[in-house]
């Protein structure tokens, strides 16, 4: 028997629901893809990531009966519950709404980081949308979802609909915040990941003061990079370099624990060199200029996510080096429309839902 869709308008008239979560930077990100992690679970496949303070916000408001509307500051789309399109700009959010079988609401999206910047934005969107709708559905007697459940549901919807190559690291960083090392255990009947917390909030300022993140002025395109990486990994053409990248994730985590900033920086530069050799298109001419400047100051350098636009980041040996690097990078970025430095700190809170 098909369950009748549920109307959220009356619930949201009483109080709007807001959910937010942080974006992330990562080392060894691609190892959270099932195509990598399932085949080599014995390694184990590892990603180390850092949740960043720029947050994505989802606000649920009442809307017309039988309708769903999704909007941000540049576009909006609305469909009847029985005629939702899953191939549009906001397709991921509409897919999540369809999963819950609810209607009569609007989701307003807002972003503190540039969209499509390689900082895990789609995963953050999915986490916040699921958490917000789940909070609304508690009025129907549904239980509050745990963070692992939200993470797995967000991953399954995005991965299952083939909207992009996605693992779980974006969703994990969004849900938990902080600085963590993750082992990917997709074959386990219990949990699909193991979390190892690396740093506590009192130690975040030392990392904050050494991080420099910049948006290079154009959005990134991850599909071409990721599809090429996966294809070459599966046919054996590039497997050895990927094993080294997985080792780097563990070594980077150890360097953070030891506050060995020089080694941590060298490791992210090594990973970047490997990735750019595998897929040269992951770094743009502007990115190359910023990388050269970072290396001159002996700072580690990386492209965010799959690269090919979006954000780049650096890890400096000393806070004063970060101050200098920001100044030098600004001279390059000011010549590119919409390019800019991002004001970031490590986020300790992860997913937040308020009503």
Tab-separated table of N, CA and C in Angstrom, residues 160-304:
chain	number	residue	atom	x	y	z
A	160	UNK	N	23.690	6.684	-5.137
A	160	UNK	CA	22.764	5.792	-5.824
A	160	UNK	C	22.160	6.389	-7.075
A	161	UNK	N	21.951	7.705	-7.082
A	161	UNK	CA	21.392	8.373	-8.254
A	161	UNK	C	22.469	8.810	-9.237
A	162	UNK	N	23.722	8.497	-8.922
A	162	UNK	CA	24.847	8.782	-9.814
A	162	UNK	C	24.938	10.269	-10.164
A	163	UNK	N	24.604	11.114	-9.204
A	163	UNK	CA	24.729	12.540	-9.451
A	163	UNK	C	26.195	12.962	-9.525
A	164	UNK	N	27.057	12.224	-8.842
A	164	UNK	CA	28.491	12.507	-8.878
A	164	UNK	C	29.220	11.313	-8.292
A	165	UNK	N	30.548	11.296	-8.463
A	165	UNK	CA	31.362	10.338	-7.727
A	165	UNK	C	31.444	10.846	-6.293
A	166	UNK	N	30.877	10.105	-5.373
A	166	UNK	CA	30.892	10.562	-3.988
A	166	UNK	C	31.190	9.410	-3.049
A	167	UNK	N	32.013	9.696	-2.067
A	167	UNK	CA	32.225	8.767	-0.974
A	167	UNK	C	31.452	9.269	0.232
A	168	UNK	N	32.076	9.170	1.426
A	168	UNK	CA	31.392	9.621	2.636
A	168	UNK	C	32.138	10.708	3.385
A	169	UNK	N	33.339	11.083	2.920
A	169	UNK	CA	34.121	11.991	3.747
A	169	UNK	C	33.492	13.375	3.870
A	170	UNK	N	32.851	13.876	2.811
A	170	UNK	CA	32.200	15.185	2.890
A	170	UNK	C	31.087	15.161	3.928
A	171	UNK	N	30.296	14.105	3.893
A	171	UNK	CA	29.174	13.972	4.814
A	171	UNK	C	29.657	13.793	6.255
A	172	UNK	N	30.740	13.032	6.418
A	172	UNK	CA	31.278	12.806	7.766
A	172	UNK	C	31.798	14.101	8.383
A	173	UNK	N	32.555	14.872	7.606
A	173	UNK	CA	33.072	16.145	8.113
A	173	UNK	C	31.932	17.092	8.455
A	174	UNK	N	30.903	17.115	7.603
A	174	UNK	CA	29.758	17.996	7.844
A	174	UNK	C	29.031	17.617	9.130
A	175	UNK	N	28.879	16.339	9.376
A	175	UNK	CA	28.118	15.882	10.542
A	175	UNK	C	28.882	16.053	11.849
A	176	UNK	N	30.180	15.723	11.831
A	176	UNK	CA	30.935	15.672	13.081
A	176	UNK	C	31.777	16.908	13.339
A	177	UNK	N	32.206	17.627	12.297
A	177	UNK	CA	33.123	18.730	12.499
A	177	UNK	C	34.481	18.240	12.963
A	178	UNK	N	35.379	19.169	13.284
A	178	UNK	CA	36.671	18.821	13.845
A	178	UNK	C	37.681	18.334	12.835
A	179	UNK	N	38.737	17.718	13.363
A	179	UNK	CA	39.834	17.168	12.562
A	179	UNK	C	39.877	15.671	12.835
A	180	UNK	N	39.665	14.870	11.812
A	180	UNK	CA	39.493	13.430	11.996
A	180	UNK	C	40.202	12.626	10.914
A	181	UNK	N	40.550	11.414	11.295
A	181	UNK	CA	40.989	10.407	10.324
A	181	UNK	C	39.869	9.382	10.222
A	182	UNK	N	39.564	8.976	8.979
A	182	UNK	CA	38.457	8.061	8.725
A	182	UNK	C	38.951	6.813	8.010
A	183	UNK	N	38.534	5.654	8.488
A	183	UNK	CA	38.728	4.396	7.769
A	183	UNK	C	37.381	4.008	7.160
A	184	UNK	N	37.413	3.625	5.884
A	184	UNK	CA	36.170	3.332	5.165
A	184	UNK	C	35.906	1.833	5.161
A	185	UNK	N	34.778	1.437	5.744
A	185	UNK	CA	34.458	0.022	5.976
A	185	UNK	C	33.104	-0.307	5.350
A	186	UNK	N	32.986	-0.084	4.050
A	186	UNK	CA	31.694	-0.223	3.374
A	186	UNK	C	31.137	-1.643	3.414
A	187	UNK	N	31.987	-2.649	3.567
A	187	UNK	CA	31.501	-4.029	3.600
A	187	UNK	C	30.969	-4.437	4.968
A	188	UNK	N	31.188	-3.605	5.965
A	188	UNK	CA	30.739	-3.940	7.313
A	188	UNK	C	29.222	-3.830	7.432
A	189	UNK	N	28.575	-4.807	8.080
A	189	UNK	CA	27.121	-4.705	8.294
A	189	UNK	C	26.763	-3.710	9.393
A	190	UNK	N	27.754	-3.234	10.126
A	190	UNK	CA	27.495	-2.344	11.260
A	190	UNK	C	27.673	-0.875	10.875
A	191	UNK	N	28.892	-0.463	10.595
A	191	UNK	CA	29.150	0.933	10.254
A	191	UNK	C	30.018	0.998	9.016
A	192	UNK	N	29.770	1.998	8.188
A	192	UNK	CA	30.510	2.145	6.934
A	192	UNK	C	31.779	2.969	7.108
A	193	UNK	N	32.038	3.427	8.326
A	193	UNK	CA	33.251	4.207	8.569
A	193	UNK	C	33.663	4.074	10.033
A	194	UNK	N	34.948	4.303	10.273
A	194	UNK	CA	35.474	4.385	11.631
A	194	UNK	C	36.132	5.752	11.786
A	195	UNK	N	35.749	6.449	12.826
A	195	UNK	CA	36.240	7.809	13.059
A	195	UNK	C	37.315	7.807	14.125
A	196	UNK	N	38.433	8.459	13.826
A	196	UNK	CA	39.506	8.659	14.795
A	196	UNK	C	39.705	10.161	14.941
A	197	UNK	N	39.270	10.704	16.079
A	197	UNK	CA	39.419	12.137	16.321
A	197	UNK	C	40.886	12.459	16.593
A	198	UNK	N	41.420	13.438	15.876
A	198	UNK	CA	42.850	13.734	15.963
A	198	UNK	C	43.177	14.895	16.890
A	199	UNK	N	42.398	15.958	16.827
A	199	UNK	CA	42.703	17.157	17.598
A	199	UNK	C	41.477	17.601	18.382
A	200	UNK	N	41.708	18.166	19.555
A	200	UNK	CA	40.628	18.735	20.359
A	200	UNK	C	40.566	20.241	20.111
A	201	UNK	N	39.433	20.878	20.384
A	201	UNK	CA	39.286	22.310	20.103
A	201	UNK	C	40.390	23.213	20.658
A	202	UNK	N	40.949	22.950	21.861
A	202	UNK	CA	42.020	23.839	22.326
A	202	UNK	C	43.247	23.872	21.409
A	203	UNK	N	43.427	22.834	20.600
A	203	UNK	CA	44.585	22.797	19.703
A	203	UNK	C	44.276	23.371	18.322
A	204	UNK	N	43.022	23.760	18.077
A	204	UNK	CA	42.654	24.271	16.756
A	204	UNK	C	43.363	25.576	16.383
A	205	UNK	N	43.555	26.534	17.313
A	205	UNK	CA	44.179	27.799	16.907
A	205	UNK	C	45.552	27.643	16.266
A	206	UNK	N	46.330	26.664	16.706
A	206	UNK	CA	47.651	26.457	16.104
A	206	UNK	C	47.521	26.069	14.641
A	207	UNK	N	46.487	25.300	14.317
A	207	UNK	CA	46.234	24.927	12.927
A	207	UNK	C	45.590	26.082	12.162
A	208	UNK	N	44.634	26.754	12.799
A	208	UNK	CA	43.972	27.898	12.157
A	208	UNK	C	44.982	28.923	11.660
A	209	UNK	N	45.958	29.208	12.495
A	209	UNK	CA	46.903	30.285	12.189
A	209	UNK	C	47.870	29.929	11.074
A	210	UNK	N	47.874	28.672	10.658
A	210	UNK	CA	48.778	28.223	9.594
A	210	UNK	C	48.051	27.884	8.289
A	211	UNK	N	46.723	27.904	8.318
A	211	UNK	CA	45.932	27.559	7.138
A	211	UNK	C	45.645	28.797	6.290
A	212	UNK	N	45.787	28.646	4.984
A	212	UNK	CA	45.402	29.693	4.037
A	212	UNK	C	44.564	29.024	2.947
A	213	UNK	N	43.366	29.547	2.716
A	213	UNK	CA	42.453	28.972	1.722
A	213	UNK	C	42.017	30.077	0.769
A	214	UNK	N	42.029	29.777	-0.515
A	214	UNK	CA	41.644	30.767	-1.522
A	214	UNK	C	40.716	30.151	-2.558
A	215	UNK	N	39.753	30.943	-3.008
A	215	UNK	CA	38.900	30.587	-4.143
A	215	UNK	C	39.490	31.252	-5.375
A	216	UNK	N	39.758	30.477	-6.429
A	216	UNK	CA	40.520	31.010	-7.558
A	216	UNK	C	39.661	31.708	-8.608
A	217	UNK	N	38.366	31.828	-8.348
A	217	UNK	CA	37.538	32.632	-9.224
A	217	UNK	C	36.692	31.881	-10.220
A	218	UNK	N	36.778	30.570	-10.243
A	218	UNK	CA	35.912	29.769	-11.114
A	218	UNK	C	35.557	28.489	-10.393
A	219	UNK	N	34.341	28.014	-10.626
A	219	UNK	CA	33.886	26.803	-9.954
A	219	UNK	C	34.625	25.586	-10.488
A	220	UNK	N	34.676	24.559	-9.665
A	220	UNK	CA	35.392	23.354	-10.075
A	220	UNK	C	34.448	22.387	-10.775
A	221	UNK	N	35.037	21.514	-11.578
A	221	UNK	CA	34.292	20.440	-12.237
A	221	UNK	C	34.962	19.132	-11.857
A	222	UNK	N	34.300	18.347	-11.008
A	222	UNK	CA	34.944	17.155	-10.457
A	222	UNK	C	34.705	15.901	-11.274
A	223	UNK	N	33.620	15.854	-12.056
A	223	UNK	CA	33.245	14.600	-12.706
A	223	UNK	C	34.323	14.084	-13.648
A	224	UNK	N	34.878	14.960	-14.497
A	224	UNK	CA	35.901	14.519	-15.448
A	224	UNK	C	37.135	14.011	-14.731
A	225	UNK	N	37.567	14.750	-13.696
A	225	UNK	CA	38.750	14.340	-12.936
A	225	UNK	C	38.497	13.007	-12.250
A	226	UNK	N	37.381	12.888	-11.549
A	226	UNK	CA	37.099	11.663	-10.801
A	226	UNK	C	36.880	10.459	-11.704
A	227	UNK	N	36.187	10.645	-12.824
A	227	UNK	CA	35.951	9.512	-13.719
A	227	UNK	C	37.263	8.998	-14.294
A	228	UNK	N	38.179	9.907	-14.600
A	228	UNK	CA	39.482	9.491	-15.112
A	228	UNK	C	40.291	8.790	-14.035
A	229	UNK	N	40.258	9.323	-12.817
A	229	UNK	CA	40.990	8.700	-11.720
A	229	UNK	C	40.494	7.284	-11.455
A	230	UNK	N	39.187	7.107	-11.425
A	230	UNK	CA	38.617	5.788	-11.151
A	230	UNK	C	38.945	4.814	-12.273
A	231	UNK	N	38.788	5.250	-13.518
A	231	UNK	CA	39.048	4.359	-14.658
A	231	UNK	C	40.489	3.877	-14.660
A	232	UNK	N	41.419	4.772	-14.430
A	232	UNK	CA	42.834	4.393	-14.461
A	232	UNK	C	43.225	3.555	-13.251
A	233	UNK	N	42.565	3.791	-12.114
A	233	UNK	CA	42.818	2.954	-10.947
A	233	UNK	C	42.348	1.530	-11.204
A	234	UNK	N	41.171	1.391	-11.780
A	234	UNK	CA	40.610	0.061	-12.004
A	234	UNK	C	41.385	-0.730	-13.047
A	235	UNK	N	41.917	-0.061	-14.068
A	235	UNK	CA	42.660	-0.811	-15.088
A	235	UNK	C	44.132	-1.006	-14.724
A	236	UNK	N	44.523	-0.556	-13.527
A	236	UNK	CA	45.873	-0.798	-13.037
A	236	UNK	C	46.916	0.200	-13.474
A	237	UNK	N	46.513	1.169	-14.255
A	237	UNK	CA	47.477	2.127	-14.807
A	237	UNK	C	48.112	3.002	-13.724
A	238	UNK	N	47.340	3.337	-12.680
A	238	UNK	CA	47.835	4.292	-11.680
A	238	UNK	C	47.701	3.779	-10.249
A	239	UNK	N	47.685	2.495	-10.051
A	239	UNK	CA	47.344	1.995	-8.720
A	239	UNK	C	48.421	2.294	-7.677
A	240	UNK	N	49.685	2.138	-8.025
A	240	UNK	CA	50.767	2.360	-7.061
A	240	UNK	C	50.750	3.773	-6.481
A	241	UNK	N	50.596	4.817	-7.303
A	241	UNK	CA	50.528	6.162	-6.716
A	241	UNK	C	49.374	6.334	-5.731
A	242	UNK	N	48.273	5.659	-5.979
A	242	UNK	CA	47.141	5.776	-5.062
A	242	UNK	C	47.417	5.101	-3.729
A	243	UNK	N	48.175	4.025	-3.742
A	243	UNK	CA	48.565	3.412	-2.471
A	243	UNK	C	49.425	4.380	-1.656
A	244	UNK	N	50.291	5.128	-2.346
A	244	UNK	CA	51.111	6.123	-1.644
A	244	UNK	C	50.228	7.236	-1.064
A	245	UNK	N	49.221	7.667	-1.809
A	245	UNK	CA	48.313	8.702	-1.307
A	245	UNK	C	47.603	8.223	-0.044
A	246	UNK	N	47.221	6.960	-0.013
A	246	UNK	CA	46.581	6.414	1.185
A	246	UNK	C	47.537	6.435	2.376
A	247	UNK	N	48.817	6.143	2.126
A	247	UNK	CA	49.819	6.231	3.196
A	247	UNK	C	49.958	7.663	3.694
A	248	UNK	N	49.891	8.609	2.762
A	248	UNK	CA	50.035	10.015	3.134
A	248	UNK	C	48.938	10.437	4.110
A	249	UNK	N	47.725	9.919	3.934
A	249	UNK	CA	46.638	10.262	4.862
A	249	UNK	C	47.004	9.911	6.295
A	250	UNK	N	47.605	8.743	6.492
A	250	UNK	CA	48.008	8.321	7.835
A	250	UNK	C	49.198	9.120	8.343
A	251	UNK	N	50.162	9.386	7.478
A	251	UNK	CA	51.338	10.157	7.886
A	251	UNK	C	50.968	11.602	8.201
A	252	UNK	N	50.033	12.151	7.438
A	252	UNK	CA	49.569	13.510	7.703
A	252	UNK	C	48.884	13.579	9.068
A	253	UNK	N	48.075	12.584	9.385
A	253	UNK	CA	47.418	12.541	10.694
A	253	UNK	C	48.450	12.499	11.818
A	254	UNK	N	49.494	11.697	11.639
A	254	UNK	CA	50.555	11.617	12.646
A	254	UNK	C	51.279	12.950	12.794
A	255	UNK	N	51.511	13.636	11.676
A	255	UNK	CA	52.185	14.934	11.718
A	255	UNK	C	51.334	15.964	12.463
A	256	UNK	N	50.019	15.943	12.255
A	256	UNK	CA	49.141	16.857	12.980
A	256	UNK	C	49.192	16.576	14.479
A	257	UNK	N	49.162	15.306	14.846
A	257	UNK	CA	49.213	14.942	16.261
A	257	UNK	C	50.509	15.411	16.914
A	258	UNK	N	51.593	15.409	16.142
A	258	UNK	CA	52.901	15.811	16.657
A	258	UNK	C	53.164	17.304	16.490
A	259	UNK	N	52.208	18.034	15.915
A	259	UNK	CA	52.390	19.462	15.584
A	259	UNK	C	53.624	19.677	14.728
A	260	UNK	N	53.908	18.715	13.869
A	260	UNK	CA	55.035	18.817	12.939
A	260	UNK	C	54.510	19.460	11.654
A	261	UNK	N	54.418	20.773	11.652
A	261	UNK	CA	53.785	21.499	10.554
A	261	UNK	C	54.589	21.421	9.271
A	262	UNK	N	55.899	21.388	9.405
A	262	UNK	CA	56.732	21.289	8.200
A	262	UNK	C	56.493	19.959	7.487
A	263	UNK	N	56.447	18.874	8.254
A	263	UNK	CA	56.192	17.568	7.649
A	263	UNK	C	54.775	17.496	7.087
A	264	UNK	N	53.806	18.026	7.829
A	264	UNK	CA	52.421	18.007	7.352
A	264	UNK	C	52.302	18.744	6.027
A	265	UNK	N	52.966	19.891	5.922
A	265	UNK	CA	52.943	20.647	4.677
A	265	UNK	C	53.609	19.901	3.540
A	266	UNK	N	54.743	19.273	3.837
A	266	UNK	CA	55.447	18.510	2.800
A	266	UNK	C	54.588	17.360	2.284
A	267	UNK	N	53.809	16.757	3.166
A	267	UNK	CA	52.966	15.629	2.762
A	267	UNK	C	51.834	16.062	1.838
A	268	UNK	N	51.200	17.207	2.124
A	268	UNK	CA	50.118	17.620	1.229
A	268	UNK	C	50.680	18.058	-0.120
A	269	UNK	N	51.895	18.609	-0.114
A	269	UNK	CA	52.524	18.953	-1.397
A	269	UNK	C	52.866	17.697	-2.188
A	270	UNK	N	53.311	16.662	-1.486
A	270	UNK	CA	53.607	15.401	-2.168
A	270	UNK	C	52.340	14.809	-2.780
A	271	UNK	N	51.254	14.826	-2.011
A	271	UNK	CA	50.000	14.309	-2.552
A	271	UNK	C	49.561	15.110	-3.776
A	272	UNK	N	49.684	16.422	-3.701
A	272	UNK	CA	49.288	17.272	-4.828
A	272	UNK	C	50.119	16.969	-6.061
A	273	UNK	N	51.418	16.783	-5.877
A	273	UNK	CA	52.290	16.461	-7.012
A	273	UNK	C	51.872	15.145	-7.662
A	274	UNK	N	51.551	14.160	-6.842
A	274	UNK	CA	51.106	12.865	-7.377
A	274	UNK	C	49.801	13.034	-8.153
A	275	UNK	N	48.849	13.726	-7.561
A	275	UNK	CA	47.543	13.895	-8.199
A	275	UNK	C	47.646	14.681	-9.503
A	276	UNK	N	48.491	15.710	-9.522
A	276	UNK	CA	48.634	16.517	-10.742
A	276	UNK	C	49.358	15.742	-11.840
A	277	UNK	N	50.226	14.831	-11.451
A	277	UNK	CA	50.868	13.976	-12.453
A	277	UNK	C	49.856	12.981	-13.023
A	278	UNK	N	48.969	12.490	-12.162
A	278	UNK	CA	47.938	11.560	-12.627
A	278	UNK	C	46.945	12.258	-13.555
A	279	UNK	N	46.477	13.431	-13.139
A	279	UNK	CA	45.486	14.190	-13.918
A	279	UNK	C	45.912	15.658	-13.918
A	280	UNK	N	46.700	16.081	-14.908
A	280	UNK	CA	47.212	17.460	-14.928
A	280	UNK	C	46.127	18.528	-14.901
A	281	UNK	N	44.935	18.228	-15.392
A	281	UNK	CA	43.882	19.240	-15.455
A	281	UNK	C	43.327	19.615	-14.086
A	282	UNK	N	43.716	18.921	-13.025
A	282	UNK	CA	43.192	19.241	-11.705
A	282	UNK	C	43.708	20.587	-11.201
A	283	UNK	N	44.793	21.115	-11.776
A	283	UNK	CA	45.286	22.417	-11.350
A	283	UNK	C	45.247	23.392	-12.519
A	284	UNK	N	44.764	24.588	-12.271
A	284	UNK	CA	44.613	25.621	-13.290
A	284	UNK	C	45.855	26.517	-13.306
A	285	UNK	N	46.013	27.368	-14.329
A	285	UNK	CA	47.153	28.299	-14.346
A	285	UNK	C	47.220	29.192	-13.109
A	286	UNK	N	46.075	29.680	-12.631
A	286	UNK	CA	46.077	30.487	-11.406
A	286	UNK	C	46.531	29.639	-10.228
A	287	UNK	N	46.051	28.403	-10.174
A	287	UNK	CA	46.476	27.504	-9.112
A	287	UNK	C	47.968	27.257	-9.131
A	288	UNK	N	48.538	27.132	-10.312
A	288	UNK	CA	49.980	26.921	-10.431
A	288	UNK	C	50.759	28.111	-9.885
A	289	UNK	N	50.281	29.321	-10.153
A	289	UNK	CA	50.944	30.515	-9.625
A	289	UNK	C	50.911	30.528	-8.103
A	290	UNK	N	49.750	30.211	-7.549
A	290	UNK	CA	49.619	30.190	-6.094
A	290	UNK	C	50.471	29.087	-5.479
A	291	UNK	N	50.584	27.959	-6.160
A	291	UNK	CA	51.426	26.868	-5.679
A	291	UNK	C	52.892	27.288	-5.648
A	292	UNK	N	53.363	27.957	-6.686
A	292	UNK	CA	54.751	28.414	-6.733
A	292	UNK	C	55.054	29.358	-5.572
A	293	UNK	N	54.127	30.258	-5.292
A	293	UNK	CA	54.329	31.190	-4.177
A	293	UNK	C	54.387	30.437	-2.851
A	294	UNK	N	53.474	29.479	-2.666
A	294	UNK	CA	53.460	28.697	-1.426
A	294	UNK	C	54.765	27.942	-1.235
A	295	UNK	N	55.256	27.337	-2.301
A	295	UNK	CA	56.499	26.575	-2.200
A	295	UNK	C	57.690	27.477	-1.921
A	296	UNK	N	57.654	28.712	-2.418
A	296	UNK	CA	58.728	29.666	-2.124
A	296	UNK	C	58.826	29.919	-0.624
A	297	UNK	N	57.681	29.924	0.039
A	297	UNK	CA	57.648	30.108	1.493
A	297	UNK	C	57.741	28.786	2.246
A	298	UNK	N	58.015	27.705	1.500
A	298	UNK	CA	58.136	26.357	2.079
A	298	UNK	C	56.843	25.917	2.775
A	299	UNK	N	55.726	26.350	2.228
A	299	UNK	CA	54.417	25.921	2.735
A	299	UNK	C	53.903	24.763	1.898
A	300	UNK	N	53.135	23.883	2.516
A	300	UNK	CA	52.480	22.826	1.764
A	300	UNK	C	51.337	23.398	0.951
A	301	UNK	N	51.037	22.769	-0.190
A	301	UNK	CA	49.998	23.283	-1.086
A	301	UNK	C	49.140	22.136	-1.589
A	302	UNK	N	47.823	22.414	-1.725
A	302	UNK	CA	46.912	21.406	-2.259
A	302	UNK	C	45.740	22.078	-2.963
A	303	UNK	N	45.182	21.367	-3.929
A	303	UNK	CA	43.900	21.762	-4.507
A	303	UNK	C	42.796	21.104	-3.689
A	304	UNK	N	41.681	21.802	-3.529
A	304	UNK	CA	40.572	21.258	-2.743
A	304	UNK	C	39.735	20.316	-3.591
